[in-house]
Amino acid sequence: MFEIFVVIVPLFLIIFGSAIIQRLNNLDEHWPRILNSFALNIGLPALIFASLSKISFTGQTSIIISNSLFLLFSFALVYGLGRFLKIKAKTVKTLFICLAFGNIAYLGIPVLTQIYGPKILPDASLIIAVHLFWLFTIGLGFLDYSISIRQSWIGKLFHKKNKQDIIRHIGLDLLKNPLLISMFLGLLVAISGINLPRIISTATTMLAASVSPVVLVVIGLFIGNSKIGKLKEWIPVIAFTVVTLFILPAIFYLGIKIFATGMQKYIPSMIMIAMPLAITPFALADKFGLDKQFIARAIVLSTILSIITIPIWASIL
């Protein structure tokens, strides 16, 4: 547990340090917007490319299938419940991207290497690749589709544009999205076995190392400018945290026990799925109209509780 604590504490030093600076200096609104723009368009694409360009797919079919089914199940669960319970569109979009977006890169890799050593890195990188693929295709596609439909409804554009035009527009937007471009480029390099020149790999690694602290600073600035809120406002955050840290990992665990053989090779996936909420949804919040207050609180609460929950899952496995 101490090793996990050491990995997590720096996150809060950056978040709460930035919140204190915001409270004391009252930094203007341009700071979060500029930093968030850097993370979304430069830092995160570099992180995705650096992670994916080094992975290997050899003999890992079961890992790819199990993680893919879990993510698709998470998407279907949110969409189905949203339609059945008639949840607000903003809440559905927020949960759609957050429920499956665990902190598998910034927190998951250090935790796995602390528990199992550097030999686990190829498996961890593959799991990251699978998650990123579905999150930045199905996930971003759904968010983009929601925005396009809303804009068409507000502007009464259905008379001028049919759904095929909307889907074509979404496809073009996704093809221009730096997150998706970096994902496909990283996979292309990994599959083709290209050895990147050292100057390129060094540059992307440097940019990748910068993005997590930047987004953590943005979260801190947002928290520093927000009210703590009443207890009832935290109830949805607590419920979300319980689902992501306990219920969904338990579903994945039971699914593997029932339908698969050889639990050992699924342990890295299991621990990755039990990670707290990642910081990327917060970076996506402005562009796609997500609930920033909910996301910021969920990141803080789930990360704090993961100090307890990750060792529990590791010991069970």
PDB file of C-alpha atoms in Angstrom:
ATOM      1  CA  MET A   1       0.000   0.000   0.000  1.00  0.00           C
ATOM      2  CA  PHE A   2       2.866   2.407   0.733  1.00  0.00           C
ATOM      3  CA  GLU A   3       4.163   2.113  -2.850  1.00  0.00           C
ATOM      4  CA  ILE A   4       0.738   3.051  -4.238  1.00  0.00           C
ATOM      5  CA  PHE A   5       0.519   5.922  -1.754  1.00  0.00           C
ATOM      6  CA  VAL A   6       3.879   7.249  -3.005  1.00  0.00           C
ATOM      7  CA  VAL A   7       2.630   7.114  -6.604  1.00  0.00           C
ATOM      8  CA  ILE A   8      -0.636   8.941  -5.837  1.00  0.00           C
ATOM      9  CA  VAL A   9       0.515  11.695  -3.449  1.00  0.00           C
ATOM     10  CA  PRO A  10       2.247  13.820  -6.145  1.00  0.00           C
ATOM     11  CA  LEU A  11      -1.087  14.053  -7.964  1.00  0.00           C
ATOM     12  CA  PHE A  12      -2.626  15.806  -4.996  1.00  0.00           C
ATOM     13  CA  LEU A  13       0.369  18.026  -4.376  1.00  0.00           C
ATOM     14  CA  ILE A  14      -0.095  19.433  -7.896  1.00  0.00           C
ATOM     15  CA  ILE A  15      -3.909  19.627  -7.727  1.00  0.00           C
ATOM     16  CA  PHE A  16      -4.218  21.223  -4.297  1.00  0.00           C
ATOM     17  CA  GLY A  17      -1.123  23.394  -4.748  1.00  0.00           C
ATOM     18  CA  SER A  18      -2.686  24.860  -7.896  1.00  0.00           C
ATOM     19  CA  ALA A  19      -6.009  25.302  -6.069  1.00  0.00           C
ATOM     20  CA  ILE A  20      -4.270  27.269  -3.312  1.00  0.00           C
ATOM     21  CA  ILE A  21      -2.512  29.477  -5.879  1.00  0.00           C
ATOM     22  CA  GLN A  22      -5.859  30.122  -7.568  1.00  0.00           C
ATOM     23  CA  ARG A  23      -7.429  31.077  -4.237  1.00  0.00           C
ATOM     24  CA  LEU A  24      -4.592  33.425  -3.302  1.00  0.00           C
ATOM     25  CA  ASN A  25      -3.830  35.047  -6.655  1.00  0.00           C
ATOM     26  CA  ASN A  26      -7.211  34.707  -8.392  1.00  0.00           C
ATOM     27  CA  LEU A  27      -5.663  33.867 -11.781  1.00  0.00           C
ATOM     28  CA  ASP A  28      -7.790  34.923 -14.744  1.00  0.00           C
ATOM     29  CA  GLU A  29      -9.843  32.518 -16.874  1.00  0.00           C
ATOM     30  CA  HIS A  30      -7.269  32.462 -19.701  1.00  0.00           C
ATOM     31  CA  TRP A  31      -4.906  30.213 -17.712  1.00  0.00           C
ATOM     32  CA  PRO A  32      -7.098  27.078 -17.610  1.00  0.00           C
ATOM     33  CA  ARG A  33      -8.298  27.540 -21.198  1.00  0.00           C
ATOM     34  CA  ILE A  34      -4.776  27.894 -22.660  1.00  0.00           C
ATOM     35  CA  LEU A  35      -3.320  25.036 -20.593  1.00  0.00           C
ATOM     36  CA  ASN A  36      -6.276  22.815 -21.438  1.00  0.00           C
ATOM     37  CA  SER A  37      -5.887  23.601 -25.138  1.00  0.00           C
ATOM     38  CA  PHE A  38      -2.222  22.593 -24.972  1.00  0.00           C
ATOM     39  CA  ALA A  39      -3.118  19.302 -23.259  1.00  0.00           C
ATOM     40  CA  LEU A  40      -5.876  18.446 -25.717  1.00  0.00           C
ATOM     41  CA  ASN A  41      -4.085  19.335 -28.943  1.00  0.00           C
ATOM     42  CA  ILE A  42      -0.395  18.697 -28.192  1.00  0.00           C
ATOM     43  CA  GLY A  43       0.328  16.938 -24.900  1.00  0.00           C
ATOM     44  CA  LEU A  44      -2.275  14.151 -24.953  1.00  0.00           C
ATOM     45  CA  PRO A  45      -1.657  13.255 -28.622  1.00  0.00           C
ATOM     46  CA  ALA A  46       2.062  12.971 -27.843  1.00  0.00           C
ATOM     47  CA  LEU A  47       1.305  10.742 -24.827  1.00  0.00           C
ATOM     48  CA  ILE A  48      -0.978   8.499 -26.881  1.00  0.00           C
ATOM     49  CA  PHE A  49       1.534   8.178 -29.725  1.00  0.00           C
ATOM     50  CA  ALA A  50       4.431   7.465 -27.349  1.00  0.00           C
ATOM     51  CA  SER A  51       2.416   4.766 -25.539  1.00  0.00           C
ATOM     52  CA  LEU A  52       1.072   2.997 -28.608  1.00  0.00           C
ATOM     53  CA  SER A  53       4.139   3.062 -30.877  1.00  0.00           C
ATOM     54  CA  LYS A  54       6.015   0.582 -28.644  1.00  0.00           C
ATOM     55  CA  ILE A  55       3.401  -2.127 -28.083  1.00  0.00           C
ATOM     56  CA  SER A  56       3.298  -5.703 -29.372  1.00  0.00           C
ATOM     57  CA  PHE A  57       0.122  -7.576 -30.377  1.00  0.00           C
ATOM     58  CA  THR A  58       1.707 -11.025 -30.659  1.00  0.00           C
ATOM     59  CA  GLY A  59      -0.214 -13.758 -28.815  1.00  0.00           C
ATOM     60  CA  GLN A  60      -2.469 -11.310 -26.971  1.00  0.00           C
ATOM     61  CA  THR A  61      -5.842 -11.983 -28.592  1.00  0.00           C
ATOM     62  CA  SER A  62      -7.596 -12.871 -25.338  1.00  0.00           C
ATOM     63  CA  ILE A  63      -6.413  -9.672 -23.635  1.00  0.00           C
ATOM     64  CA  ILE A  64      -7.637  -7.571 -26.568  1.00  0.00           C
ATOM     65  CA  ILE A  65     -11.042  -9.289 -26.661  1.00  0.00           C
ATOM     66  CA  SER A  66     -11.678  -9.193 -22.887  1.00  0.00           C
ATOM     67  CA  ASN A  67     -10.814  -5.505 -22.533  1.00  0.00           C
ATOM     68  CA  SER A  68     -12.773  -4.612 -25.672  1.00  0.00           C
ATOM     69  CA  LEU A  69     -15.882  -6.408 -24.404  1.00  0.00           C
ATOM     70  CA  PHE A  70     -15.588  -4.655 -21.038  1.00  0.00           C
ATOM     71  CA  LEU A  71     -15.390  -1.198 -22.626  1.00  0.00           C
ATOM     72  CA  LEU A  72     -18.253  -1.879 -25.029  1.00  0.00           C
ATOM     73  CA  PHE A  73     -20.305  -3.163 -22.073  1.00  0.00           C
ATOM     74  CA  SER A  74     -19.561   0.090 -20.182  1.00  0.00           C
ATOM     75  CA  PHE A  75     -20.680   2.208 -23.142  1.00  0.00           C
ATOM     76  CA  ALA A  76     -23.853   0.152 -23.624  1.00  0.00           C
ATOM     77  CA  LEU A  77     -24.647   0.313 -19.894  1.00  0.00           C
ATOM     78  CA  VAL A  78     -24.512   4.116 -19.774  1.00  0.00           C
ATOM     79  CA  TYR A  79     -26.430   4.570 -23.021  1.00  0.00           C
ATOM     80  CA  GLY A  80     -29.103   2.046 -22.035  1.00  0.00           C
ATOM     81  CA  LEU A  81     -29.610   3.493 -18.548  1.00  0.00           C
ATOM     82  CA  GLY A  82     -29.646   7.015 -19.964  1.00  0.00           C
ATOM     83  CA  ARG A  83     -32.458   6.127 -22.379  1.00  0.00           C
ATOM     84  CA  PHE A  84     -34.384   4.038 -19.835  1.00  0.00           C
ATOM     85  CA  LEU A  85     -34.176   6.555 -16.970  1.00  0.00           C
ATOM     86  CA  LYS A  86     -34.379   9.616 -19.271  1.00  0.00           C
ATOM     87  CA  ILE A  87     -31.228  11.125 -17.789  1.00  0.00           C
ATOM     88  CA  LYS A  88     -30.157  14.573 -18.963  1.00  0.00           C
ATOM     89  CA  ALA A  89     -28.030  14.555 -22.117  1.00  0.00           C
ATOM     90  CA  LYS A  90     -25.133  16.349 -20.378  1.00  0.00           C
ATOM     91  CA  THR A  91     -25.037  13.735 -17.632  1.00  0.00           C
ATOM     92  CA  VAL A  92     -25.199  10.850 -20.129  1.00  0.00           C
ATOM     93  CA  LYS A  93     -22.289  12.286 -22.144  1.00  0.00           C
ATOM     94  CA  THR A  94     -20.242  12.797 -18.985  1.00  0.00           C
ATOM     95  CA  LEU A  95     -20.852   9.266 -17.703  1.00  0.00           C
ATOM     96  CA  PHE A  96     -20.366   7.779 -21.198  1.00  0.00           C
ATOM     97  CA  ILE A  97     -16.777   8.994 -21.407  1.00  0.00           C
ATOM     98  CA  CYS A  98     -15.940   8.814 -17.684  1.00  0.00           C
ATOM     99  CA  LEU A  99     -17.178   5.342 -16.768  1.00  0.00           C
ATOM    100  CA  ALA A 100     -14.622   3.605 -18.996  1.00  0.00           C
ATOM    101  CA  PHE A 101     -11.814   6.184 -18.744  1.00  0.00           C
ATOM    102  CA  GLY A 102      -9.667   4.902 -15.888  1.00  0.00           C
ATOM    103  CA  ASN A 103      -6.268   6.401 -15.116  1.00  0.00           C
ATOM    104  CA  ILE A 104      -4.478   3.461 -16.732  1.00  0.00           C
ATOM    105  CA  ALA A 105      -1.496   5.375 -18.134  1.00  0.00           C
ATOM    106  CA  TYR A 106      -0.398   7.939 -15.558  1.00  0.00           C
ATOM    107  CA  LEU A 107      -1.339   5.844 -12.511  1.00  0.00           C
ATOM    108  CA  GLY A 108      -1.889   2.316 -13.826  1.00  0.00           C
ATOM    109  CA  ILE A 109       1.604   1.751 -15.241  1.00  0.00           C
ATOM    110  CA  PRO A 110       3.451   2.887 -12.064  1.00  0.00           C
ATOM    111  CA  VAL A 111       1.158   0.741  -9.916  1.00  0.00           C
ATOM    112  CA  LEU A 112       1.636  -2.370 -12.082  1.00  0.00           C
ATOM    113  CA  THR A 113       5.416  -1.940 -12.243  1.00  0.00           C
ATOM    114  CA  GLN A 114       5.537  -1.499  -8.457  1.00  0.00           C
ATOM    115  CA  ILE A 115       3.612  -4.761  -7.996  1.00  0.00           C
ATOM    116  CA  TYR A 116       5.005  -6.918 -10.823  1.00  0.00           C
ATOM    117  CA  GLY A 117       8.175  -5.183 -12.021  1.00  0.00           C
ATOM    118  CA  PRO A 118       9.181  -3.885 -15.496  1.00  0.00           C
ATOM    119  CA  LYS A 119       8.299  -7.218 -17.157  1.00  0.00           C
ATOM    120  CA  ILE A 120       4.632  -6.182 -17.041  1.00  0.00           C
ATOM    121  CA  LEU A 121       5.122  -3.136 -19.321  1.00  0.00           C
ATOM    122  CA  PRO A 122       4.296  -4.871 -22.658  1.00  0.00           C
ATOM    123  CA  ASP A 123       0.964  -6.124 -21.275  1.00  0.00           C
ATOM    124  CA  ALA A 124       0.205  -2.725 -19.731  1.00  0.00           C
ATOM    125  CA  SER A 125       0.924  -0.944 -23.010  1.00  0.00           C
ATOM    126  CA  LEU A 126      -1.364  -3.309 -24.920  1.00  0.00           C
ATOM    127  CA  ILE A 127      -4.208  -2.729 -22.454  1.00  0.00           C
ATOM    128  CA  ILE A 128      -3.721   1.030 -22.860  1.00  0.00           C
ATOM    129  CA  ALA A 129      -3.868   0.615 -26.652  1.00  0.00           C
ATOM    130  CA  VAL A 130      -7.184  -1.264 -26.480  1.00  0.00           C
ATOM    131  CA  HIS A 131      -8.736   1.289 -24.132  1.00  0.00           C
ATOM    132  CA  LEU A 132      -7.563   4.258 -26.182  1.00  0.00           C
ATOM    133  CA  PHE A 133      -8.838   2.716 -29.410  1.00  0.00           C
ATOM    134  CA  TRP A 134     -12.402   2.350 -28.156  1.00  0.00           C
ATOM    135  CA  LEU A 135     -12.430   5.592 -26.161  1.00  0.00           C
ATOM    136  CA  PHE A 136     -11.229   7.681 -29.083  1.00  0.00           C
ATOM    137  CA  THR A 137     -13.473   5.990 -31.669  1.00  0.00           C
ATOM    138  CA  ILE A 138     -16.758   4.988 -30.006  1.00  0.00           C
ATOM    139  CA  GLY A 139     -16.328   7.462 -27.123  1.00  0.00           C
ATOM    140  CA  LEU A 140     -15.427  10.584 -29.093  1.00  0.00           C
ATOM    141  CA  GLY A 141     -17.761   9.564 -31.913  1.00  0.00           C
ATOM    142  CA  PHE A 142     -20.728   9.479 -29.524  1.00  0.00           C
ATOM    143  CA  LEU A 143     -19.813  12.867 -28.039  1.00  0.00           C
ATOM    144  CA  ASP A 144     -19.394  14.402 -31.478  1.00  0.00           C
ATOM    145  CA  TYR A 145     -22.673  12.866 -32.640  1.00  0.00           C
ATOM    146  CA  SER A 146     -24.498  14.310 -29.602  1.00  0.00           C
ATOM    147  CA  ILE A 147     -23.178  17.783 -30.344  1.00  0.00           C
ATOM    148  CA  SER A 148     -24.070  17.562 -34.053  1.00  0.00           C
ATOM    149  CA  ILE A 149     -27.612  16.388 -33.323  1.00  0.00           C
ATOM    150  CA  ARG A 150     -28.101  19.163 -30.759  1.00  0.00           C
ATOM    151  CA  GLN A 151     -26.790  21.845 -33.109  1.00  0.00           C
ATOM    152  CA  SER A 152     -29.014  20.557 -35.893  1.00  0.00           C
ATOM    153  CA  TRP A 153     -32.034  20.664 -33.591  1.00  0.00           C
ATOM    154  CA  ILE A 154     -31.289  24.131 -32.224  1.00  0.00           C
ATOM    155  CA  GLY A 155     -30.555  25.566 -35.664  1.00  0.00           C
ATOM    156  CA  LYS A 156     -33.455  23.628 -37.260  1.00  0.00           C
ATOM    157  CA  LEU A 157     -31.033  22.233 -39.804  1.00  0.00           C
ATOM    158  CA  PHE A 158     -32.771  18.929 -40.350  1.00  0.00           C
ATOM    159  CA  HIS A 159     -34.461  20.459 -43.372  1.00  0.00           C
ATOM    160  CA  LYS A 160     -31.065  21.237 -44.870  1.00  0.00           C
ATOM    161  CA  LYS A 161     -29.063  18.284 -43.598  1.00  0.00           C
ATOM    162  CA  ASN A 162     -30.085  14.668 -43.323  1.00  0.00           C
ATOM    163  CA  LYS A 163     -28.483  12.209 -40.925  1.00  0.00           C
ATOM    164  CA  GLN A 164     -26.012  11.038 -43.551  1.00  0.00           C
ATOM    165  CA  ASP A 165     -24.658  14.587 -43.740  1.00  0.00           C
ATOM    166  CA  ILE A 166     -24.335  14.675 -39.957  1.00  0.00           C
ATOM    167  CA  ILE A 167     -22.502  11.340 -39.872  1.00  0.00           C
ATOM    168  CA  ARG A 168     -20.198  12.516 -42.679  1.00  0.00           C
ATOM    169  CA  HIS A 169     -19.502  15.692 -40.711  1.00  0.00           C
ATOM    170  CA  ILE A 170     -18.699  13.641 -37.599  1.00  0.00           C
ATOM    171  CA  GLY A 171     -16.350  11.419 -39.600  1.00  0.00           C
ATOM    172  CA  LEU A 172     -14.467  14.430 -40.932  1.00  0.00           C
ATOM    173  CA  ASP A 173     -14.220  15.915 -37.427  1.00  0.00           C
ATOM    174  CA  LEU A 174     -12.839  12.656 -36.041  1.00  0.00           C
ATOM    175  CA  LEU A 175     -10.288  12.392 -38.850  1.00  0.00           C
ATOM    176  CA  LYS A 176      -9.045  15.881 -37.946  1.00  0.00           C
ATOM    177  CA  ASN A 177      -9.007  15.145 -34.212  1.00  0.00           C
ATOM    178  CA  PRO A 178      -5.360  15.145 -32.977  1.00  0.00           C
ATOM    179  CA  LEU A 179      -6.177  12.492 -30.359  1.00  0.00           C
ATOM    180  CA  LEU A 180      -7.486  10.077 -32.963  1.00  0.00           C
ATOM    181  CA  ILE A 181      -4.710  10.898 -35.446  1.00  0.00           C
ATOM    182  CA  SER A 182      -2.042  10.192 -32.822  1.00  0.00           C
ATOM    183  CA  MET A 183      -3.745   6.897 -31.933  1.00  0.00           C
ATOM    184  CA  PHE A 184      -3.753   5.627 -35.528  1.00  0.00           C
ATOM    185  CA  LEU A 185      -0.179   6.811 -36.132  1.00  0.00           C
ATOM    186  CA  GLY A 186       0.990   5.057 -32.965  1.00  0.00           C
ATOM    187  CA  LEU A 187      -0.755   1.822 -33.970  1.00  0.00           C
ATOM    188  CA  LEU A 188       0.678   2.094 -37.491  1.00  0.00           C
ATOM    189  CA  VAL A 189       4.217   2.393 -36.126  1.00  0.00           C
ATOM    190  CA  ALA A 190       3.664  -0.518 -33.710  1.00  0.00           C
ATOM    191  CA  ILE A 191       2.142  -2.854 -36.317  1.00  0.00           C
ATOM    192  CA  SER A 192       4.703  -2.047 -39.009  1.00  0.00           C
ATOM    193  CA  GLY A 193       7.653  -2.393 -36.624  1.00  0.00           C
ATOM    194  CA  ILE A 194       9.142   0.955 -37.650  1.00  0.00           C
ATOM    195  CA  ASN A 195      12.022   2.168 -35.473  1.00  0.00           C
ATOM    196  CA  LEU A 196      11.542   5.889 -34.991  1.00  0.00           C
ATOM    197  CA  PRO A 197      14.580   8.180 -35.135  1.00  0.00           C
ATOM    198  CA  ARG A 198      15.827   9.003 -31.656  1.00  0.00           C
ATOM    199  CA  ILE A 199      15.150  12.733 -32.031  1.00  0.00           C
ATOM    200  CA  ILE A 200      11.450  12.051 -32.754  1.00  0.00           C
ATOM    201  CA  SER A 201      10.992   9.545 -29.926  1.00  0.00           C
ATOM    202  CA  THR A 202      12.775  11.871 -27.482  1.00  0.00           C
ATOM    203  CA  ALA A 203      10.619  14.851 -28.498  1.00  0.00           C
ATOM    204  CA  THR A 204       7.347  12.934 -28.151  1.00  0.00           C
ATOM    205  CA  THR A 205       8.448  11.496 -24.804  1.00  0.00           C
ATOM    206  CA  MET A 206       9.209  14.997 -23.510  1.00  0.00           C
ATOM    207  CA  LEU A 207       5.786  16.274 -24.608  1.00  0.00           C
ATOM    208  CA  ALA A 208       4.102  13.181 -23.161  1.00  0.00           C
ATOM    209  CA  ALA A 209       5.768  13.799 -19.804  1.00  0.00           C
ATOM    210  CA  SER A 210       4.384  17.348 -19.709  1.00  0.00           C
ATOM    211  CA  VAL A 211       0.695  16.667 -20.233  1.00  0.00           C
ATOM    212  CA  SER A 212      -0.314  15.031 -16.930  1.00  0.00           C
ATOM    213  CA  PRO A 213       1.091  17.816 -14.698  1.00  0.00           C
ATOM    214  CA  VAL A 214      -0.523  20.425 -16.965  1.00  0.00           C
ATOM    215  CA  VAL A 215      -3.990  18.865 -16.728  1.00  0.00           C
ATOM    216  CA  LEU A 216      -3.561  18.379 -12.964  1.00  0.00           C
ATOM    217  CA  VAL A 217      -2.793  22.112 -12.703  1.00  0.00           C
ATOM    218  CA  VAL A 218      -5.960  22.896 -14.687  1.00  0.00           C
ATOM    219  CA  ILE A 219      -8.011  20.692 -12.342  1.00  0.00           C
ATOM    220  CA  GLY A 220      -6.469  22.476  -9.361  1.00  0.00           C
ATOM    221  CA  LEU A 221      -7.279  25.909 -10.821  1.00  0.00           C
ATOM    222  CA  PHE A 222     -10.850  24.795 -11.456  1.00  0.00           C
ATOM    223  CA  ILE A 223     -11.228  23.432  -7.912  1.00  0.00           C
ATOM    224  CA  GLY A 224      -9.668  26.600  -6.475  1.00  0.00           C
ATOM    225  CA  ASN A 225     -12.334  28.634  -8.235  1.00  0.00           C
ATOM    226  CA  SER A 226     -15.202  26.361  -7.174  1.00  0.00           C
ATOM    227  CA  LYS A 227     -17.188  25.858  -4.018  1.00  0.00           C
ATOM    228  CA  ILE A 228     -16.860  22.625  -2.074  1.00  0.00           C
ATOM    229  CA  GLY A 229     -20.610  22.203  -2.294  1.00  0.00           C
ATOM    230  CA  LYS A 230     -23.167  20.508  -0.082  1.00  0.00           C
ATOM    231  CA  LEU A 231     -23.123  16.819   0.810  1.00  0.00           C
ATOM    232  CA  LYS A 232     -26.100  16.050  -1.455  1.00  0.00           C
ATOM    233  CA  GLU A 233     -24.137  17.418  -4.427  1.00  0.00           C
ATOM    234  CA  TRP A 234     -21.461  14.792  -3.733  1.00  0.00           C
ATOM    235  CA  ILE A 235     -23.885  11.837  -3.691  1.00  0.00           C
ATOM    236  CA  PRO A 236     -23.708  11.249  -7.500  1.00  0.00           C
ATOM    237  CA  VAL A 237     -19.903  11.476  -7.276  1.00  0.00           C
ATOM    238  CA  ILE A 238     -19.815   8.918  -4.453  1.00  0.00           C
ATOM    239  CA  ALA A 239     -22.124   6.585  -6.410  1.00  0.00           C
ATOM    240  CA  PHE A 240     -19.960   6.911  -9.531  1.00  0.00           C
ATOM    241  CA  THR A 241     -16.809   6.208  -7.520  1.00  0.00           C
ATOM    242  CA  VAL A 242     -18.304   3.061  -5.981  1.00  0.00           C
ATOM    243  CA  VAL A 243     -19.288   1.810  -9.445  1.00  0.00           C
ATOM    244  CA  THR A 244     -15.860   2.435 -11.001  1.00  0.00           C
ATOM    245  CA  LEU A 245     -13.724   1.193  -8.115  1.00  0.00           C
ATOM    246  CA  PHE A 246     -15.836  -1.769  -6.964  1.00  0.00           C
ATOM    247  CA  ILE A 247     -18.779  -2.812  -9.153  1.00  0.00           C
ATOM    248  CA  LEU A 248     -17.268  -2.689 -12.660  1.00  0.00           C
ATOM    249  CA  PRO A 249     -14.024  -4.445 -11.615  1.00  0.00           C
ATOM    250  CA  ALA A 250     -16.165  -7.087  -9.881  1.00  0.00           C
ATOM    251  CA  ILE A 251     -18.180  -7.611 -13.093  1.00  0.00           C
ATOM    252  CA  PHE A 252     -14.976  -8.012 -15.096  1.00  0.00           C
ATOM    253  CA  TYR A 253     -13.587 -10.427 -12.487  1.00  0.00           C
ATOM    254  CA  LEU A 254     -16.718 -12.585 -12.494  1.00  0.00           C
ATOM    255  CA  GLY A 255     -16.834 -12.553 -16.295  1.00  0.00           C
ATOM    256  CA  ILE A 256     -13.256 -13.841 -16.487  1.00  0.00           C
ATOM    257  CA  LYS A 257     -13.941 -16.491 -13.837  1.00  0.00           C
ATOM    258  CA  ILE A 258     -16.980 -17.751 -15.742  1.00  0.00           C
ATOM    259  CA  PHE A 259     -15.992 -17.465 -19.410  1.00  0.00           C
ATOM    260  CA  ALA A 260     -12.169 -17.601 -19.513  1.00  0.00           C
ATOM    261  CA  THR A 261      -9.390 -19.905 -18.393  1.00  0.00           C
ATOM    262  CA  GLY A 262      -6.131 -18.910 -16.732  1.00  0.00           C
ATOM    263  CA  MET A 263      -6.896 -15.958 -14.471  1.00  0.00           C
ATOM    264  CA  GLN A 264      -3.203 -15.056 -14.160  1.00  0.00           C
ATOM    265  CA  LYS A 265      -2.882 -13.409 -17.587  1.00  0.00           C
ATOM    266  CA  TYR A 266      -5.901 -11.184 -16.908  1.00  0.00           C
ATOM    267  CA  ILE A 267      -4.581  -9.730 -13.645  1.00  0.00           C
ATOM    268  CA  PRO A 268      -3.005  -6.616 -15.273  1.00  0.00           C
ATOM    269  CA  SER A 269      -6.312  -5.911 -17.043  1.00  0.00           C
ATOM    270  CA  MET A 270      -8.170  -6.338 -13.781  1.00  0.00           C
ATOM    271  CA  ILE A 271      -5.972  -3.863 -11.928  1.00  0.00           C
ATOM    272  CA  MET A 272      -6.123  -1.385 -14.821  1.00  0.00           C
ATOM    273  CA  ILE A 273      -9.932  -1.520 -14.805  1.00  0.00           C
ATOM    274  CA  ALA A 274      -9.909  -0.814 -11.047  1.00  0.00           C
ATOM    275  CA  MET A 275      -8.066   2.488 -11.571  1.00  0.00           C
ATOM    276  CA  PRO A 276      -9.684   5.811 -10.539  1.00  0.00           C
ATOM    277  CA  LEU A 277     -11.015   8.316 -13.067  1.00  0.00           C
ATOM    278  CA  ALA A 278      -8.391   9.665 -15.465  1.00  0.00           C
ATOM    279  CA  ILE A 279      -7.711  13.357 -16.077  1.00  0.00           C
ATOM    280  CA  THR A 280      -8.437  13.233 -19.828  1.00  0.00           C
ATOM    281  CA  PRO A 281     -12.254  13.620 -19.490  1.00  0.00           C
ATOM    282  CA  PHE A 282     -11.649  16.932 -17.732  1.00  0.00           C
ATOM    283  CA  ALA A 283      -9.559  18.072 -20.707  1.00  0.00           C
ATOM    284  CA  LEU A 284     -12.453  17.081 -23.003  1.00  0.00           C
ATOM    285  CA  ALA A 285     -15.111  18.819 -20.894  1.00  0.00           C
ATOM    286  CA  ASP A 286     -15.138  22.248 -22.553  1.00  0.00           C
ATOM    287  CA  LYS A 287     -15.120  20.941 -26.111  1.00  0.00           C
ATOM    288  CA  PHE A 288     -17.934  18.419 -25.618  1.00  0.00           C
ATOM    289  CA  GLY A 289     -20.025  20.170 -22.952  1.00  0.00           C
ATOM    290  CA  LEU A 290     -19.377  17.737 -20.111  1.00  0.00           C
ATOM    291  CA  ASP A 291     -20.009  18.333 -16.403  1.00  0.00           C
ATOM    292  CA  LYS A 292     -16.658  19.746 -15.221  1.00  0.00           C
ATOM    293  CA  GLN A 293     -17.742  20.008 -11.584  1.00  0.00           C
ATOM    294  CA  PHE A 294     -18.689  16.328 -11.468  1.00  0.00           C
ATOM    295  CA  ILE A 295     -15.504  15.233 -13.250  1.00  0.00           C
ATOM    296  CA  ALA A 296     -13.176  17.272 -11.008  1.00  0.00           C
ATOM    297  CA  ARG A 297     -14.805  15.936  -7.845  1.00  0.00           C
ATOM    298  CA  ALA A 298     -14.816  12.369  -9.183  1.00  0.00           C
ATOM    299  CA  ILE A 299     -11.103  12.548 -10.033  1.00  0.00           C
ATOM    300  CA  VAL A 300     -10.240  13.736  -6.526  1.00  0.00           C
ATOM    301  CA  LEU A 301     -12.507  11.311  -4.627  1.00  0.00           C
ATOM    302  CA  SER A 302     -11.791   8.207  -6.710  1.00  0.00           C
ATOM    303  CA  THR A 303      -8.033   8.826  -6.611  1.00  0.00           C
ATOM    304  CA  ILE A 304      -8.074   9.221  -2.819  1.00  0.00           C
ATOM    305  CA  LEU A 305     -10.101   6.028  -2.324  1.00  0.00           C
ATOM    306  CA  SER A 306      -7.946   4.088  -4.790  1.00  0.00           C
ATOM    307  CA  ILE A 307      -5.182   4.129  -2.162  1.00  0.00           C
ATOM    308  CA  ILE A 308      -7.379   1.579  -0.363  1.00  0.00           C
ATOM    309  CA  THR A 309      -9.188  -0.174  -3.236  1.00  0.00           C
ATOM    310  CA  ILE A 310      -6.183  -0.980  -5.472  1.00  0.00           C
ATOM    311  CA  PRO A 311      -4.326  -2.943  -2.757  1.00  0.00           C
ATOM    312  CA  ILE A 312      -7.599  -4.781  -2.007  1.00  0.00           C
ATOM    313  CA  TRP A 313      -7.981  -5.897  -5.636  1.00  0.00           C
ATOM    314  CA  ALA A 314      -4.282  -6.726  -5.901  1.00  0.00           C
ATOM    315  CA  SER A 315      -4.497  -8.930  -2.805  1.00  0.00           C
ATOM    316  CA  ILE A 316      -7.680 -10.674  -4.065  1.00  0.00           C
ATOM    317  CA  LEU A 317      -5.992 -11.469  -7.370  1.00  0.00           C
TER     318      LEU A 317
END
